[in-house]
Every structure is written in C-alpha cells, then in structure tokens.
XYZ file of C-alpha atoms in Angstrom:
312
model
C -69.315 77.450 -304.389
C -69.923 80.184 -302.564
C -72.173 78.228 -300.073
C -69.059 76.492 -299.311
C -67.155 79.641 -298.885
C -69.309 80.732 -296.429
C -69.476 77.487 -294.243
C -65.331 77.529 -293.863
C -66.005 81.262 -292.980
C -68.783 80.355 -290.214
C -66.517 77.278 -289.081
C -63.454 80.030 -289.176
C -65.407 82.345 -286.737
C -66.510 79.357 -284.322
C -62.708 77.864 -284.377
C -61.879 81.354 -283.435
C -64.527 81.724 -280.884
C -63.312 78.689 -279.072
C -59.356 79.295 -279.230
C -60.229 82.964 -277.971
C -63.025 82.068 -275.787
C -62.478 81.725 -271.825
C -60.859 78.657 -270.649
C -58.945 77.247 -267.689
C -55.423 75.951 -269.244
C -54.263 72.620 -267.092
C -50.944 71.685 -266.643
C -51.521 68.888 -268.833
C -52.121 70.976 -271.779
C -56.252 70.527 -271.951
C -58.856 73.122 -271.994
C -61.789 73.729 -269.395
C -64.000 76.720 -270.892
C -66.179 78.570 -268.722
C -69.319 76.812 -269.839
C -67.820 73.323 -268.253
C -66.722 75.070 -264.811
C -68.489 76.660 -261.934
C -67.311 78.288 -258.843
C -69.490 76.391 -255.874
C -70.544 77.954 -252.705
C -67.642 76.357 -250.815
C -65.185 78.108 -253.355
C -64.447 74.744 -255.109
C -63.838 75.148 -258.938
C -66.478 72.023 -260.240
C -65.609 71.000 -263.541
C -68.506 69.319 -265.426
C -68.505 66.829 -268.267
C -71.159 65.283 -270.521
C -71.313 61.942 -270.963
C -73.936 60.869 -273.162
C -76.980 61.625 -271.447
C -75.471 61.722 -268.253
C -73.332 64.452 -266.483
C -70.110 63.745 -264.292
C -68.595 66.417 -262.049
C -64.888 66.755 -260.614
C -62.938 69.060 -258.558
C -60.020 71.137 -260.309
C -57.540 71.485 -257.915
C -55.493 75.097 -258.555
C -52.202 73.057 -258.230
C -53.371 71.378 -261.522
C -53.963 74.808 -263.097
C -51.207 76.070 -265.420
C -52.971 79.875 -266.465
C -56.141 81.555 -267.732
C -57.023 81.942 -271.122
C -59.432 84.974 -270.700
C -59.820 88.286 -272.983
C -60.898 91.241 -271.124
C -63.332 91.162 -268.347
C -67.152 91.993 -269.407
C -67.300 93.407 -265.310
C -64.631 95.610 -266.421
C -66.353 97.114 -269.592
C -69.943 96.973 -267.759
C -68.763 98.810 -264.636
C -67.181 101.432 -266.718
C -70.330 101.989 -268.535
C -72.551 102.091 -265.568
C -70.276 104.964 -263.995
C -70.529 106.624 -267.110
C -74.379 106.648 -266.517
C -74.032 108.070 -263.200
C -75.058 104.570 -261.504
C -72.157 104.189 -259.200
C -73.568 101.403 -256.820
C -74.454 99.267 -259.336
C -70.992 99.778 -261.293
C -69.902 98.650 -257.243
C -72.133 95.311 -257.304
C -70.788 94.197 -261.106
C -66.911 94.463 -260.257
C -67.643 93.120 -256.366
C -69.119 90.225 -258.459
C -66.055 89.719 -260.681
C -63.605 90.164 -257.722
C -65.256 86.931 -255.820
C -64.919 85.337 -259.398
C -61.364 85.811 -260.339
C -59.925 86.194 -256.481
C -60.108 81.870 -256.614
C -57.578 82.226 -259.635
C -55.259 84.813 -257.544
C -51.794 84.165 -258.537
C -52.354 82.158 -261.498
C -50.947 83.663 -264.709
C -53.652 85.439 -267.042
C -56.145 86.175 -264.146
C -57.684 89.553 -263.863
C -57.751 89.615 -260.052
C -55.760 92.577 -259.500
C -56.979 94.637 -262.059
C -60.429 93.940 -261.582
C -59.924 94.191 -257.499
C -58.123 97.713 -258.211
C -61.318 99.344 -260.219
C -63.613 97.885 -257.314
C -61.585 99.850 -255.013
C -61.738 103.251 -256.954
C -65.361 102.679 -257.651
C -66.075 102.134 -253.832
C -63.558 105.772 -253.415
C -65.839 107.508 -256.113
C -69.202 106.283 -254.534
C -67.739 108.024 -251.292
C -67.644 104.816 -249.395
C -64.876 105.997 -247.007
C -64.724 103.049 -244.696
C -64.453 100.528 -247.036
C -61.361 101.621 -248.725
C -59.714 101.966 -245.685
C -60.212 98.955 -244.682
C -59.104 97.696 -247.956
C -55.895 99.590 -248.375
C -53.528 97.485 -246.643
C -54.702 94.619 -248.975
C -54.482 96.809 -252.321
C -51.087 97.592 -251.047
C -49.556 94.193 -250.580
C -50.926 93.350 -254.486
C -48.507 92.776 -257.787
C -49.325 96.570 -258.940
C -48.398 98.349 -262.201
C -46.606 101.322 -262.073
C -49.954 103.414 -263.359
C -51.890 101.181 -260.717
C -48.850 102.847 -257.951
C -49.859 105.944 -259.080
C -53.511 105.814 -258.860
C -52.744 104.385 -255.504
C -51.440 107.365 -254.309
C -54.309 108.923 -255.509
C -56.259 107.158 -253.522
C -54.417 107.721 -250.442
C -54.352 111.452 -251.172
C -58.084 111.269 -251.387
C -58.248 109.774 -247.815
C -56.030 112.338 -246.174
C -58.441 114.981 -248.157
C -61.176 112.928 -245.794
C -59.203 113.164 -242.666
C -56.715 116.706 -242.743
C -57.572 120.024 -243.217
C -53.895 120.472 -244.762
C -55.399 121.871 -247.786
C -52.641 123.647 -249.133
C -50.044 120.251 -248.811
C -53.186 118.101 -250.146
C -53.215 120.662 -253.440
C -49.575 121.168 -253.978
C -49.437 116.563 -253.859
C -52.007 116.590 -256.223
C -50.660 119.651 -258.717
C -46.909 117.418 -258.172
C -48.611 113.864 -259.375
C -49.933 115.741 -262.590
C -46.952 117.003 -263.430
C -45.287 113.550 -263.509
C -48.102 111.789 -265.793
C -50.267 112.656 -268.838
C -52.838 109.750 -268.304
C -56.189 111.027 -268.374
C -57.750 108.698 -266.072
C -55.376 110.152 -263.342
C -55.889 113.708 -264.372
C -59.747 112.970 -263.835
C -59.150 111.837 -260.351
C -56.669 114.542 -259.591
C -59.421 117.044 -260.514
C -62.155 116.020 -258.849
C -60.115 115.856 -255.782
C -58.657 119.287 -255.755
C -62.378 120.461 -257.048
C -63.552 118.892 -253.882
C -60.840 120.539 -251.569
C -61.667 124.105 -253.164
C -65.335 123.466 -252.299
C -64.134 122.709 -248.532
C -62.542 125.952 -248.598
C -65.721 127.723 -250.062
C -63.499 128.792 -253.240
C -66.180 128.520 -255.680
C -64.906 129.862 -258.400
C -61.706 127.846 -258.209
C -63.835 124.874 -257.541
C -66.169 125.224 -260.459
C -63.275 125.421 -263.285
C -61.608 122.384 -261.470
C -65.161 120.691 -261.817
C -65.670 121.608 -265.715
C -62.162 120.761 -266.630
C -63.121 116.894 -266.328
C -65.916 117.161 -268.819
C -63.925 119.356 -271.233
C -60.341 118.332 -271.057
C -61.262 114.668 -269.436
C -64.131 113.767 -271.750
C -63.127 110.431 -272.537
C -62.959 109.389 -268.803
C -67.047 109.218 -268.577
C -66.772 107.180 -265.753
C -65.924 110.703 -264.209
C -68.177 113.252 -266.077
C -71.339 112.584 -264.246
C -70.528 113.301 -261.024
C -68.405 116.229 -262.088
C -71.453 118.051 -263.728
C -73.872 117.622 -261.056
C -70.904 119.206 -258.532
C -70.275 121.720 -260.984
C -74.170 122.611 -260.713
C -74.179 122.511 -256.923
C -71.100 125.006 -257.179
C -72.991 127.460 -259.214
C -75.553 127.477 -256.806
C -73.322 128.298 -254.047
C -72.155 131.266 -256.243
C -76.481 132.124 -256.738
C -76.256 131.587 -260.301
C -79.306 130.147 -260.390
C -80.545 130.634 -263.790
C -77.118 128.630 -265.362
C -77.275 126.164 -262.852
C -80.858 125.271 -263.535
C -80.030 125.058 -267.208
C -77.148 122.474 -266.184
C -79.506 120.536 -264.025
C -81.790 119.959 -266.452
C -79.130 118.575 -268.503
C -77.756 116.002 -266.156
C -81.686 114.932 -265.826
C -82.068 114.235 -269.591
C -78.677 112.903 -270.230
C -77.911 110.337 -267.157
C -82.175 108.731 -267.229
C -82.819 106.658 -263.973
C -79.540 107.088 -262.132
C -79.005 108.726 -258.623
C -76.797 111.711 -260.316
C -80.113 112.016 -262.450
C -82.338 112.054 -259.265
C -80.350 114.603 -257.214
C -79.994 117.105 -260.495
C -83.928 116.613 -260.427
C -83.958 117.802 -256.644
C -81.491 120.474 -257.075
C -83.677 121.715 -259.730
C -86.657 121.829 -258.034
C -84.747 123.827 -255.040
C -84.206 126.631 -257.040
C -87.038 126.848 -259.577
C -87.740 130.357 -260.831
C -84.830 131.713 -258.967
C -82.362 134.636 -260.883
C -78.897 134.765 -261.072
C -77.661 137.113 -258.329
C -75.092 139.288 -258.957
C -71.512 138.973 -257.497
C -71.805 141.945 -255.279
C -75.643 141.563 -254.577
C -74.489 138.323 -253.269
C -71.785 139.449 -250.626
C -74.083 142.025 -249.479
C -76.713 139.584 -248.998
C -74.329 137.285 -247.060
C -73.391 140.035 -244.791
C -76.924 140.786 -244.201
C -77.272 144.244 -246.026
C -78.177 146.121 -249.279
C -77.067 149.012 -251.118
C -80.773 150.202 -251.000
C -80.725 149.328 -247.014
C -77.884 151.834 -246.622
C -78.666 155.639 -246.280
C -76.610 157.928 -248.000
C -73.792 160.035 -247.216
C -74.772 162.533 -244.732
C -78.056 161.577 -244.324
C -79.513 159.763 -241.337
C -80.881 156.283 -241.698
C -84.435 155.680 -242.590
C -86.673 154.792 -239.442
C -88.114 151.300 -239.553
C -92.074 151.113 -240.006
C -93.471 149.871 -236.883
C -96.885 149.846 -238.071
C -98.599 146.320 -237.594
C -99.046 144.486 -240.861
C -102.891 144.159 -242.351
C-alpha cells in the first residue's frame, strides 16, 4: 500500500513537471516541450519528433504559435547570482544568451523577452558599457514596458546624463525626486549608486562614502549592487586617507567575492596601501597643501633654514 502511494506521488510530481515545464503552445492546443525543439543558426524554430528509432524534423512557423508556457527564466536567476558575486561580465553573457533565445518569440504571449532584454541593458549599464547602453536606448523605449521598468529606464537615462553632463546639482535633484516616488529597493539601490558616483566626481568624499554604504546597509536584498558599492566605499576611504579602515574593508571584499573582478581589484588596492596608517583629516588637508604644522614657524620666530649639506 505504501509503495503504491509512493508511486502515485512520483507520478504526480512528473505530471506536474510536464504541466508546468517549458513549452510552446500551438494554436491547435498541442504543446511542444523545450526538449523537442531548438533554434537553428538561421533563427528558425526546429521541432524534432522521435518516431521509433527514427527522427523527423519540421519548422514551427511563428504564426502557428499561440503562447509560451515558461516559468521564471533561469537566465534571470543565474545573472542575479553572478552580479551578487561581482561577476558582471559573466552575468551580461548569460543575459545576452537569454535575450537571443527569447527574441525569436517576441510579441508572443508568455514570452520573457522584455524582462531579459531590460535586465541585459541594466547589467551593461552596471558594468560600465556606456556606448552599448546608449545604442540600446531607442529599442528599449520602443518596448512595452511596465510602470516599474519605465521608472528604471529613467534611472538609466539619468545615469547617461551623469556621464555626459557636469550639471551635478540637477542630477542629484532628479535622483532625490525619483526616490520620493517609489519604495522599490532595486530602484533605491540604483539611485544611491548614481548619487555616490556624482559625489565622487565632485570630490565630496564623506557624502560619497555614506551614499555607497547605504546600499549594503539599507538595500542589502539587492545583492547584485552590493559588491561594487563595497569596493567603491573602500576606494573612497583611500581618498580620505583612512588607509587602515580601507585595508580592513578590502580584505573582507577579497574573502567575500573570491575569483571575481571585484575581489581582484580589492587585492590590488590592498597591496597599494599595505602598512599605511590612517591620516587625521587636518593632516591630510595640510599634506594636500604641501605643508605641515611641523614645518610652519611659530609666531614671531624666523623660518628655519633648510639643510643645504649634501646627504651622505
């Protein structure tokens, strides 16, 4: 009896997998599962049918496809995981592959093309592929976007402006305005990354540091944004001459994201400041001016003559 119950359970699981698997639904009601078709180099949808020991192939015309039955794409999950590990280029490659596949079903109900293409452009933007993002904007605008995607497109466009304009006050104001319109954590993390970069360009190190740190502290669920934010926070600490603090930060980054470009960058930065101590803010300012308190004569005293003796 127990064996029969287990058999029924296995059958139910298999049936559920078939019912909710990846499939093309034809207009006559038939389903063609993902294991039964492929995309040819010419972009044709080729169906393979097994008849005994023989195989027959036919071309599925797009006009005969009613919809797709496709669960959440693995490309979106895998790319998010790669971004969370600081592997931006690998995430871009995964999303490009997904984009190329779903492009063949563009306009068909149940297709994930828009979601994957949008994620692909966002990953390009995050990876600093500026020229590619600019070229893609017109096609992105032509897609049927959700309200959330339209807002994220505003951020991409604002990010382009950040890289082409010196109107930093206007960019910060627009970013803060968008923040007030939404409580979406993905959008919030993107905006704080953008504002942090603007503060960095203005050399407002304290503001930049706090903006970068907001991402792991307040938007930690957006793991794809965290590695880059932590690395940039460490770099900002170096700019502030807080070398010991930066060193601890960089060591943790190297351990947290092994094998990633973020970890490699952190290791190089750590080697460059090895053994350096924190510099007090006033000392850092004095050093920037080319002076130090020790070199300044006391009030009423003549300046100390420089030692003109040759070094041994």
